[in-house]
Coordinates of C-alpha atoms in Angstrom, one line a residue:
Chain A
M268 CA -106.2 164.3 -51.2
K269 CA -106.1 165.5 -47.6
I270 CA -103.4 167.5 -46.9
M271 CA -101.5 167.5 -43.5
V272 CA -99.7 170.4 -42.2
A273 CA -97.6 170.9 -39.0
I274 CA -97.6 174.1 -37.5
K275 CA -95.8 175.3 -34.5
R276 CA -95.9 178.0 -31.8
V277 CA -92.6 180.1 -31.3
V278 CA -91.6 183.4 -29.8
D279 CA -93.0 186.4 -32.6
Y280 CA -90.1 187.1 -34.6
A281 CA -90.2 190.6 -33.7
V282 CA -89.7 190.1 -30.3
K283 CA -86.2 190.8 -28.7
I284 CA -85.1 187.3 -27.1
R285 CA -83.9 187.6 -23.2
V286 CA -81.5 184.8 -21.7
K287 CA -82.6 183.4 -18.3
P288 CA -80.3 184.9 -15.9
D289 CA -79.6 181.1 -14.6
K290 CA -78.4 180.0 -18.5
T291 CA -81.0 177.4 -18.7
G292 CA -83.3 178.5 -21.8
V293 CA -84.9 181.8 -22.9
E294 CA -87.7 184.1 -21.4
T295 CA -90.7 182.9 -22.7
Q296 CA -93.4 184.1 -20.0
N297 CA -95.1 187.3 -20.7
V298 CA -93.4 187.1 -24.0
K299 CA -95.5 187.4 -27.5
M300 CA -95.8 183.9 -28.9
S301 CA -97.1 183.6 -32.9
M302 CA -96.7 180.8 -35.3
N303 CA -93.5 180.2 -37.0
P304 CA -93.6 182.4 -40.0
F305 CA -92.4 179.4 -42.0
C306 CA -95.5 176.9 -40.9
E307 CA -97.9 180.1 -41.8
I308 CA -96.2 179.4 -45.4
A309 CA -97.0 175.9 -45.5
L310 CA -100.4 175.9 -44.6
E311 CA -101.0 178.5 -47.2
E312 CA -99.5 176.8 -49.9
A313 CA -102.2 173.7 -48.5
L314 CA -105.0 176.0 -48.5
R315 CA -104.2 177.4 -51.8
I316 CA -103.8 173.4 -53.4
K317 CA -107.1 173.0 -51.9
E318 CA -108.5 175.8 -53.3
S319 CA -107.7 175.1 -56.7
G320 CA -109.7 171.8 -56.6
L321 CA -106.7 169.2 -55.9
A322 CA -106.7 168.5 -52.1
S323 CA -110.3 168.0 -50.0
E324 CA -109.0 168.6 -46.9
V325 CA -106.7 170.6 -44.8
V326 CA -105.9 169.3 -41.3
A327 CA -103.4 171.5 -39.2
V328 CA -101.7 169.9 -36.8
S329 CA -99.3 171.0 -33.7
M330 CA -97.2 169.5 -30.7
G331 CA -96.9 171.0 -27.7
T332 CA -97.9 172.5 -24.6
A333 CA -102.1 173.6 -24.1
Q334 CA -101.1 176.7 -25.5
C335 CA -100.4 175.1 -28.9
V336 CA -104.4 175.2 -29.4
D337 CA -104.4 179.0 -30.0
T338 CA -101.8 178.5 -32.7
L339 CA -104.0 175.6 -34.3
R340 CA -107.2 178.5 -33.8
T341 CA -105.3 180.8 -35.7
G342 CA -104.9 178.5 -38.4
L343 CA -108.0 177.3 -38.7
A344 CA -108.9 180.8 -38.8
M345 CA -106.8 181.1 -42.1
G346 CA -108.9 178.3 -43.5
A347 CA -107.3 174.7 -42.0
D348 CA -110.7 172.2 -42.0
R349 CA -109.9 170.6 -38.4
G350 CA -106.9 170.6 -36.2
I351 CA -105.1 168.0 -34.1
H352 CA -103.1 168.9 -30.8
V353 CA -100.6 166.4 -29.5
E354 CA -100.2 167.7 -25.7
A355 CA -96.7 166.9 -24.3
T356 CA -94.8 168.9 -21.9
G357 CA -91.0 169.1 -21.6
A358 CA -88.6 169.5 -24.7
L359 CA -89.5 168.3 -27.5
Y360 CA -87.0 167.9 -30.2
P361 CA -87.6 167.6 -34.1
L362 CA -86.9 163.8 -34.2
S363 CA -89.9 163.5 -31.7
V364 CA -91.7 165.5 -33.5
A365 CA -91.1 163.7 -36.8
K366 CA -91.9 160.7 -34.6
L367 CA -95.4 161.9 -33.6
L368 CA -96.1 163.2 -37.1
K369 CA -95.1 160.0 -38.6
A370 CA -97.8 158.0 -36.2
L371 CA -100.8 160.9 -37.2
V372 CA -99.7 160.5 -41.1
E373 CA -100.7 156.6 -39.9
V374 CA -103.5 157.9 -38.3
E375 CA -104.5 160.6 -41.5
K376 CA -103.2 159.2 -44.2
P377 CA -102.5 162.4 -45.9
G378 CA -101.5 162.5 -49.7
L379 CA -98.9 165.3 -48.7
L380 CA -97.4 166.5 -45.4
I381 CA -96.2 170.2 -45.6
L382 CA -94.0 171.7 -43.1
G383 CA -91.7 174.9 -42.8
K384 CA -88.1 174.5 -43.5
Q385 CA -87.2 175.9 -40.4
A386 CA -88.6 177.2 -36.8
I387 CA -87.4 180.6 -35.9
D388 CA -86.6 179.7 -32.4
D389 CA -84.7 176.6 -32.7
D390 CA -83.5 177.2 -36.1
C391 CA -83.0 173.6 -36.9
N392 CA -84.0 173.1 -40.0
Q393 CA -84.7 169.1 -39.6
T394 CA -88.3 168.2 -38.9
G395 CA -89.8 167.6 -42.5
Q396 CA -86.4 165.5 -43.4
M397 CA -86.7 163.4 -40.4
V398 CA -90.4 162.6 -41.1
A399 CA -89.6 161.8 -44.6
G400 CA -87.1 159.6 -43.7
L401 CA -89.3 157.6 -41.1
L402 CA -92.0 157.4 -43.8
G403 CA -89.8 156.4 -46.1
W404 CA -91.4 159.0 -48.5
P405 CA -89.6 161.5 -51.0
Q406 CA -88.5 164.9 -50.1
G407 CA -88.8 168.6 -51.4
T408 CA -87.0 170.9 -49.2
F409 CA -86.8 174.8 -49.2
A410 CA -89.8 174.6 -51.9
S411 CA -90.1 178.1 -53.4
K412 CA -92.7 176.5 -56.2
V413 CA -95.3 173.2 -56.0
V414 CA -97.1 172.2 -58.8
L415 CA -99.3 169.0 -58.2
D416 CA -100.1 166.7 -60.9
K417 CA -102.8 165.0 -59.5
E418 CA -103.4 162.3 -62.6
N419 CA -99.6 160.8 -61.7
Q420 CA -99.5 160.9 -58.5
V421 CA -96.4 163.3 -58.8
A422 CA -95.2 166.8 -57.2
T423 CA -93.0 169.0 -59.3
V424 CA -90.8 171.3 -56.7
D425 CA -88.6 174.4 -57.1
R426 CA -85.9 174.2 -54.5
E427 CA -83.7 177.2 -53.3
V428 CA -80.5 175.6 -52.9
D429 CA -77.2 177.3 -52.5
G430 CA -76.2 179.0 -56.0
G431 CA -79.8 179.0 -57.6
L432 CA -83.0 177.0 -58.2
E433 CA -83.1 172.8 -58.4
T434 CA -86.3 171.5 -59.6
L435 CA -87.2 167.8 -58.5
S436 CA -90.3 165.7 -59.2
L437 CA -91.7 163.8 -56.5
D438 CA -93.9 160.7 -56.1
L439 CA -96.9 161.2 -53.6
P440 CA -97.4 160.9 -51.0
A441 CA -94.3 163.2 -50.3
V442 CA -93.6 165.8 -47.6
I443 CA -92.4 169.6 -48.3
T444 CA -91.0 172.1 -46.3
T445 CA -91.4 176.2 -47.5
D446 CA -88.9 178.6 -48.1
L447 CA -89.9 182.1 -48.1
R448 CA -90.7 183.3 -50.9
L449 CA -93.1 180.1 -51.9
N450 CA -96.1 182.3 -51.1
Q451 CA -97.5 185.3 -49.3
P452 CA -99.8 183.8 -46.3
R453 CA -103.3 185.1 -46.0
Y454 CA -104.5 187.2 -43.1
A455 CA -107.6 185.7 -40.8
T456 CA -110.8 187.7 -41.5
L457 CA -113.1 188.4 -38.7
P458 CA -115.8 186.2 -39.7
N459 CA -113.3 183.0 -40.4
I460 CA -111.9 183.9 -37.0
M461 CA -115.5 183.5 -35.3
K462 CA -115.9 180.3 -38.0
A463 CA -112.8 178.9 -36.5
K464 CA -114.1 178.6 -33.2
S465 CA -116.8 175.8 -33.8
K466 CA -114.0 174.0 -35.9
A467 CA -112.9 170.4 -34.1
I468 CA -109.1 170.1 -32.7
K469 CA -108.6 166.5 -32.1
K470 CA -106.6 165.7 -29.0
F471 CA -104.0 163.1 -28.5
T472 CA -101.2 162.6 -26.2
P473 CA -97.6 160.8 -27.1
Q474 CA -98.7 157.6 -25.2
E475 CA -101.7 157.4 -27.3
L476 CA -99.6 157.7 -30.7
N477 CA -97.4 155.1 -29.1
V478 CA -94.4 157.7 -29.5
E479 CA -91.6 157.7 -26.5
I480 CA -90.6 161.2 -26.4
K481 CA -86.6 161.3 -26.3
S482 CA -84.6 163.3 -24.4
D483 CA -81.4 162.7 -26.1
L484 CA -80.1 166.3 -26.1
E485 CA -78.9 168.1 -22.9
V486 CA -78.5 171.7 -22.9
V487 CA -75.2 172.7 -20.7
Q488 CA -76.0 176.2 -21.2
V489 CA -77.8 179.2 -22.9
T490 CA -75.8 182.5 -23.2
E491 CA -75.9 185.5 -24.8
P492 CA -73.7 186.0 -28.1
P493 CA -70.7 188.4 -27.7
K494 CA -71.4 192.0 -27.8
R495 CA -69.9 194.0 -30.7
K496 CA -68.3 197.3 -29.6
A497 CA -69.6 200.4 -30.3
G498 CA -68.5 202.1 -33.7
V499 CA -67.9 205.4 -35.0
V500 CA -70.2 207.6 -37.2
V501 CA -68.3 208.9 -40.0
S502 CA -69.6 212.1 -42.6
S503 CA -68.4 211.7 -45.5
V504 CA -67.0 208.8 -48.1
D505 CA -63.6 210.1 -47.8
E506 CA -63.8 209.5 -43.9
L507 CA -65.3 206.1 -44.3
L508 CA -62.9 204.9 -47.0
D509 CA -60.1 206.5 -44.4
K510 CA -61.3 204.3 -41.7
L511 CA -61.4 200.8 -43.6
K512 CA -57.7 201.5 -45.0
N513 CA -55.8 203.2 -42.4
E514 CA -57.4 201.7 -39.0
A515 CA -59.3 199.0 -40.0
H516 CA -56.7 197.7 -42.6
V517 CA -59.6 195.9 -44.5
I518 CA -59.2 197.1 -47.8
Chain B
G18 CA -54.8 152.9 -10.0
P19 CA -57.4 155.2 -11.2
I20 CA -56.5 157.3 -14.9
A21 CA -55.9 160.9 -14.5
P22 CA -58.8 162.9 -16.1
A23 CA -56.6 163.8 -19.2
Q24 CA -55.1 160.6 -19.8
Q25 CA -58.7 159.1 -19.8
A26 CA -59.9 162.2 -21.9
A27 CA -57.3 161.1 -24.5
F28 CA -58.2 157.5 -24.3
L29 CA -61.9 158.3 -25.3
R30 CA -61.0 160.5 -28.0
R31 CA -58.6 157.7 -29.3
L32 CA -61.9 155.7 -29.6
L33 CA -63.6 158.4 -31.6
S34 CA -64.3 157.8 -35.5
S35 CA -65.6 160.2 -37.6
L36 CA -67.1 160.3 -40.7
A37 CA -66.9 163.4 -43.0
V38 CA -69.5 163.5 -45.7
L39 CA -67.9 165.4 -48.7
E40 CA -70.0 166.7 -51.8
Q41 CA -68.8 166.8 -55.3
R42 CA -70.7 168.2 -58.6
D43 CA -69.6 166.4 -61.8
G44 CA -66.2 165.5 -60.8
K45 CA -65.4 168.5 -58.6
L46 CA -65.3 168.2 -55.2
N47 CA -67.2 171.4 -53.3
P48 CA -64.1 173.1 -51.3
A49 CA -67.2 174.3 -48.8
S50 CA -68.0 170.9 -47.7
L51 CA -64.3 170.6 -46.3
S52 CA -65.8 172.1 -43.3
A53 CA -66.8 168.4 -42.0
I54 CA -63.3 167.7 -42.1
S55 CA -61.9 170.4 -39.9
A56 CA -64.6 170.1 -37.3
A57 CA -64.3 166.2 -37.3
Q58 CA -60.0 166.7 -36.8
K59 CA -61.2 169.2 -33.8
L60 CA -63.4 166.5 -32.0
G61 CA -60.2 163.8 -32.4
G62 CA -60.3 160.5 -33.2
S63 CA -59.9 159.1 -36.4
V64 CA -61.5 161.1 -39.6
T65 CA -62.6 159.2 -42.7
G66 CA -64.3 161.1 -45.6
F67 CA -67.1 159.8 -47.6
V68 CA -68.2 160.6 -51.6
A69 CA -70.2 159.4 -53.9
G70 CA -71.3 160.1 -57.6
K71 CA -70.4 158.9 -60.9
N72 CA -66.9 158.1 -61.8
I73 CA -66.0 158.8 -58.5
K74 CA -62.5 157.4 -57.8
A75 CA -60.5 160.4 -59.1
V76 CA -62.7 162.7 -56.7
A77 CA -61.8 160.5 -53.9
D78 CA -58.1 160.1 -54.6
E79 CA -58.2 164.0 -54.9
I80 CA -60.0 163.9 -51.3
A81 CA -57.1 161.4 -50.2
K82 CA -54.3 164.0 -50.7
I83 CA -56.4 166.2 -47.8
K84 CA -54.1 166.1 -44.1
G85 CA -55.6 164.4 -41.2
L86 CA -58.0 161.7 -43.5
E87 CA -57.3 158.6 -42.2
K88 CA -59.4 157.2 -45.1
V89 CA -61.8 157.8 -48.0
V90 CA -65.0 155.5 -48.7
F91 CA -66.2 156.0 -52.3
V92 CA -69.4 154.9 -53.7
D93 CA -69.0 154.9 -57.6
N94 CA -72.7 155.2 -59.0
E95 CA -74.4 157.8 -61.0
A96 CA -77.6 156.9 -58.9
Y97 CA -76.2 159.3 -56.4
E98 CA -74.4 162.2 -58.7
K99 CA -77.4 164.8 -57.4
M100 CA -77.3 163.4 -53.9
L101 CA -81.0 162.9 -53.7
P102 CA -81.7 162.7 -49.9
E103 CA -84.0 159.7 -50.6
N104 CA -81.4 157.6 -51.8
F105 CA -78.2 159.2 -50.5
A106 CA -79.4 159.1 -47.1
T107 CA -80.0 155.2 -47.3
L108 CA -76.5 154.9 -48.7
L109 CA -75.2 157.1 -45.8
V110 CA -76.9 154.8 -43.4
E111 CA -75.6 151.7 -44.4
N112 CA -71.7 152.9 -44.4
I113 CA -72.1 154.2 -41.0
K114 CA -73.1 151.1 -39.9
K115 CA -70.6 149.2 -41.1
G116 CA -68.0 152.0 -40.2
E117 CA -69.2 152.1 -36.7
Y118 CA -68.8 155.9 -36.9
T119 CA -69.2 157.7 -33.6
H120 CA -69.5 161.3 -35.2
V121 CA -70.9 162.2 -39.3
L122 CA -70.3 165.3 -39.7
S123 CA -71.2 167.2 -43.2
G124 CA -70.9 171.2 -44.3
N125 CA -74.4 173.3 -43.8
S126 CA -75.4 173.5 -47.5
A127 CA -78.5 173.1 -48.7
T128 CA -77.9 169.9 -50.1
C129 CA -76.4 168.4 -46.6
K130 CA -79.4 170.1 -44.8
S131 CA -81.8 168.2 -46.9
I132 CA -79.9 164.5 -46.4
M133 CA -78.5 164.4 -42.6
P134 CA -81.7 165.0 -40.4
R135 CA -82.8 161.8 -42.8
V136 CA -80.0 159.9 -41.7
A137 CA -79.9 160.9 -38.3
A138 CA -83.7 160.3 -38.1
L139 CA -83.6 156.7 -40.0
L140 CA -80.6 156.3 -37.4
D141 CA -82.8 157.1 -34.7
V142 CA -80.9 159.8 -33.2
S143 CA -81.2 163.3 -32.8
Q144 CA -79.3 166.3 -35.3
I145 CA -77.2 169.2 -33.8
S146 CA -77.5 171.7 -36.8
D147 CA -75.1 174.1 -37.6
I148 CA -72.4 174.3 -35.3
T149 CA -69.9 176.7 -34.6
G150 CA -68.0 175.2 -32.1
I151 CA -66.9 172.5 -29.8
E152 CA -66.1 172.3 -26.4
S153 CA -64.8 169.3 -23.7
E154 CA -65.4 171.0 -20.6
D155 CA -65.9 167.7 -18.6
S156 CA -63.0 166.4 -20.8
T157 CA -65.2 163.1 -21.3
R158 CA -68.1 164.4 -23.3
L159 CA -67.8 166.9 -26.1
A160 CA -70.3 169.5 -26.4
F161 CA -71.8 171.7 -29.4
V162 CA -72.1 174.9 -29.9
R163 CA -74.7 176.4 -32.1
P164 CA -76.7 179.5 -32.1
M165 CA -80.6 180.1 -32.1
Y166 CA -82.9 182.5 -32.6
A167 CA -81.2 184.1 -35.3
G168 CA -78.4 184.3 -33.8
N169 CA -79.7 185.7 -30.4
V170 CA -79.0 182.9 -28.2
I171 CA -75.7 180.4 -28.0
L172 CA -76.7 176.9 -26.9
T173 CA -74.2 174.5 -25.3
V174 CA -75.6 171.2 -25.9
Q175 CA -74.6 167.6 -25.1
S176 CA -75.7 163.9 -26.9
T177 CA -76.2 161.1 -25.2
D178 CA -76.7 159.5 -28.7
S179 CA -74.5 156.2 -29.6
I180 CA -74.0 158.5 -33.3
K181 CA -73.5 161.7 -33.2
V182 CA -74.9 163.5 -36.6
V183 CA -73.6 167.4 -36.9
T184 CA -73.8 169.5 -39.7
V185 CA -70.6 172.3 -39.0
R186 CA -71.2 176.1 -39.9
G187 CA -68.2 177.0 -42.4
S188 CA -67.2 179.9 -41.5
S189 CA -66.7 178.4 -37.9
F190 CA -64.5 175.5 -39.1
P191 CA -61.8 177.3 -41.7
N192 CA -60.6 174.7 -44.4
G193 CA -57.3 172.6 -43.6
E194 CA -54.5 171.7 -46.2
T195 CA -55.7 170.1 -48.7
E196 CA -52.2 168.4 -50.0
G197 CA -50.1 166.3 -48.2
G198 CA -52.1 163.4 -47.1
S199 CA -52.4 160.0 -48.1
A200 CA -55.3 158.3 -47.1
A201 CA -56.0 155.0 -47.9
T202 CA -59.4 154.8 -50.3
E203 CA -62.1 152.1 -50.0
E204 CA -65.3 151.2 -52.0
G205 CA -68.3 151.4 -49.8
I206 CA -71.5 149.7 -49.7
D207 CA -73.5 150.5 -52.4
S208 CA -77.5 150.1 -50.9
K209 CA -78.7 150.7 -54.9
T210 CA -82.0 151.9 -53.1
A211 CA -85.0 152.4 -55.8
P212 CA -85.6 156.4 -56.5
T213 CA -88.6 158.1 -55.4
S214 CA -87.5 161.5 -56.7
E215 CA -86.1 162.4 -59.6
W216 CA -83.9 165.3 -60.4
V217 CA -85.2 167.5 -63.2
S218 CA -83.5 170.5 -63.8
E219 CA -81.1 173.5 -62.3
R220 CA -81.2 176.9 -63.0
M221 CA -77.6 178.6 -61.1
E222 CA -77.0 182.3 -60.8
K223 CA -73.7 182.7 -63.1
S224 CA -71.3 185.0 -61.6
E225 CA -67.6 186.1 -61.9
R226 CA -67.7 187.8 -58.7
P227 CA -66.1 185.6 -55.6
E228 CA -68.9 182.9 -54.1
L229 CA -70.8 184.9 -51.2
A230 CA -70.2 182.3 -48.4
S231 CA -66.2 182.1 -48.5
A232 CA -65.6 186.1 -49.6
D233 CA -63.0 188.2 -47.9
T234 CA -65.2 191.2 -48.7
V235 CA -68.8 191.2 -49.0
V236 CA -71.1 194.2 -50.2
S237 CA -74.5 194.1 -49.7
G238 CA -77.8 196.1 -50.3
G239 CA -81.1 196.7 -49.1
R240 CA -84.6 197.7 -50.2
A241 CA -83.7 201.5 -50.0
L242 CA -82.3 200.2 -53.5
K243 CA -86.0 201.1 -54.8
S244 CA -85.5 198.4 -57.7
K245 CA -83.3 196.1 -59.4
E246 CA -82.0 198.5 -62.0
E247 CA -80.8 200.5 -58.9
F248 CA -79.5 197.7 -57.2
D249 CA -77.4 196.5 -60.4
R250 CA -76.7 200.0 -61.1
L251 CA -75.0 201.0 -57.7
I252 CA -74.3 198.0 -55.4
L253 CA -72.6 195.7 -58.5
P254 CA -69.9 198.5 -59.1
L255 CA -69.4 199.1 -55.7
A256 CA -68.7 195.5 -54.7
D257 CA -66.8 195.3 -58.1
A258 CA -64.2 198.1 -56.6
F259 CA -64.2 196.3 -53.7
G260 CA -63.3 192.8 -55.2
A261 CA -66.2 191.3 -53.3
A262 CA -69.0 189.2 -53.3
V263 CA -72.4 190.5 -53.5
G264 CA -75.2 190.0 -51.1
A265 CA -78.5 191.2 -50.2
S266 CA -81.0 191.5 -47.5
R267 CA -84.4 189.6 -47.3
A268 CA -86.3 192.7 -48.0
A269 CA -84.0 193.2 -51.1
V270 CA -84.5 189.8 -52.5
D271 CA -88.3 189.7 -52.0
S272 CA -88.8 192.8 -53.9
G273 CA -86.9 191.0 -56.7
F274 CA -83.8 193.2 -56.5
A275 CA -81.4 190.2 -56.3
D276 CA -81.5 186.6 -56.9
N277 CA -82.6 184.3 -53.6
S278 CA -79.2 182.8 -53.2
L279 CA -77.7 186.1 -52.6
Q280 CA -79.6 186.4 -49.2
V281 CA -77.5 186.8 -46.0
G282 CA -79.2 186.4 -42.7
Q283 CA -81.2 183.8 -40.3
T284 CA -82.6 181.9 -43.4
G285 CA -80.1 182.6 -46.3
K286 CA -76.5 182.6 -45.9
N287 CA -74.0 183.0 -43.0
V288 CA -71.0 185.5 -43.7
V289 CA -67.7 186.0 -41.6
P290 CA -66.0 188.4 -44.3
Q291 CA -62.9 190.6 -43.0
L292 CA -65.3 193.4 -44.5
Y293 CA -69.2 193.5 -44.9
L294 CA -70.1 196.9 -46.9
C295 CA -73.7 197.7 -46.7
A296 CA -76.0 199.8 -48.5
G297 CA -79.8 200.6 -48.1
I298 CA -80.3 197.8 -45.0
S299 CA -81.8 198.9 -41.9
G300 CA -80.7 195.5 -39.8
A301 CA -83.5 193.7 -38.8
I302 CA -82.4 191.0 -36.4
Q303 CA -82.9 188.4 -39.2
H304 CA -80.3 190.0 -41.7
L305 CA -77.7 190.6 -38.6
A306 CA -78.1 186.8 -37.4
G307 CA -76.4 186.5 -40.9
M308 CA -73.3 188.8 -40.8
K309 CA -72.8 190.4 -37.6
D310 CA -69.8 187.8 -37.0
S311 CA -67.7 189.9 -40.0
K312 CA -64.8 191.1 -38.9
V313 CA -65.3 195.2 -39.7
I314 CA -68.9 195.8 -40.5
A315 CA -69.3 198.9 -42.1
A316 CA -73.0 200.7 -43.1
I317 CA -74.3 203.7 -45.2
N318 CA -78.3 204.3 -44.2
K319 CA -79.8 207.4 -44.4
D320 CA -81.8 206.7 -41.2
P321 CA -79.5 207.5 -38.3
D322 CA -81.2 205.6 -35.8
A323 CA -81.3 202.2 -38.1
P324 CA -80.4 199.2 -36.0
I325 CA -77.7 198.3 -38.6
F326 CA -75.9 201.2 -36.8
Q327 CA -75.5 199.5 -33.8
V328 CA -73.2 196.8 -35.2
A329 CA -71.9 198.8 -37.9
D330 CA -68.0 199.8 -36.8
V331 CA -67.8 202.4 -39.0
G332 CA -71.5 204.1 -40.3
L333 CA -71.8 206.8 -42.3
V334 CA -75.4 208.3 -42.5
A335 CA -76.3 209.5 -45.7
D336 CA -78.4 209.1 -49.3
L337 CA -77.2 206.1 -50.7
F338 CA -77.8 206.8 -54.1
Q339 CA -75.0 209.7 -53.3
A340 CA -72.8 208.2 -51.4
V341 CA -72.5 204.8 -53.0
P342 CA -71.4 206.3 -56.7
E343 CA -69.0 208.3 -54.6
L344 CA -67.5 205.4 -52.9
T345 CA -67.4 203.3 -56.0
E346 CA -65.4 206.1 -57.8
K347 CA -62.9 206.6 -54.9
K348 CA -62.2 203.2 -54.2
N349 CA -61.4 202.6 -57.7
A350 CA -59.1 205.6 -57.7
L351 CA -57.4 204.6 -54.7
P352 CA -53.6 203.2 -55.3

């Protein structure tokens, strides 16, 4: 079985985001970019499944500008066998990404598609569910544990839901999206980074995949959230209680 | 003659018709899902509620009493009881098409976050996730406000899709009145889709404390608690002293001090209590994303440079192992 993993290049999680003065978006020039943390977890899970002998190949795919190749190289250095880059400029919303993924699934025919549960830039939490819907595949979202039964072609997925955990059994092929606690992603070692340079990255355009990129969302403005006014530092528990009771009136 | 903009806007809103997707479990309506109705009412136009599951008529009748609803569509079939996205999304799509709704809204629970993007894709429209506001600046087209980048950026966005699929942040759209309405109830289409997934089991955290997402007071602990034993020994009595729900930072959850479902932050719960009281939390941006709209934030941390103090209204620089038990004791002693 082949596993396909979708990875996204985003502003690094530790970067302080700056809104552009013209309110059209956020500054991404000269800003550190990294693989979306949830995508790292998705790739790690695929690699672990392969290492346990339940998959034969891990294909990493990414959509967007030419720099997505850097993110794919990181994925290849972690251990993905090969990469696919769908080069597209301009805004790519989850619905378009889902359509591109569906088209790639039809080319590659993986038995499992793994994605992060959300990208930390747009915070949408949509793509996995959308591609599952388009493919008509079952979905295991917010997964914190994945167990594959190759013989019966079933994936058992523990999901993080409100109030606890839920276990689902999915017929393969299926889409899984990863939560934070699914695994701890590995670091790429230097020899693997070197090796990754010779791994193949195939290129597609949306046109070649017969996908029309929809621009059905129009940004009105992007702003910073209102700032909280400065608070006070107190020196004792008594003072803390007094402020909460007599000034803030919240107890 | 030409129609005045205000009249035109009023006219367009009359054409607007929303479907609010509601959740139930074992015949009990999930009150958190009512934010979908509140947001739909803010859009204007008519609002229909939707619910499906086993023996659902009683729940539909309960929903019919909610003020501001025109109609409740229900589908009585055990196959939808667990709200599995594979068949529930298909069910919703058929009912959306039949009802010709212009807007479809739900809360942003784990359940609806799973279902709604699938619905949107099947309708070939984008979804707008986790909205915190609705604006109508140009008086004809509505714009949706939502946070991105862990709440560090606020996006205002419009959709040109024929059907707008939207999930709603509960804390931004408080529930309306649940009594006094008299909506009609009507059976919806049952699409009877064959399942491709099966619900196996669940393990829910049992708690007598208020529910985290809707609590008036939240007491949270972080990694500085050092162990689950210390988290339980210090944070739980503090929460009880304040009648609060318990929350935790991602670091505390990842270290196993608290259950995953208690995580506050970008990828956990968003809380907007009257009082957010936290101890041993440094205040990483991912955590602040989930609590920085709280009315009052109080923080105990021994590091005076911890970022949590930049958002805290009241900060106490102290060792939590001394300050927390003292605070618990003194709060309990208050009249």
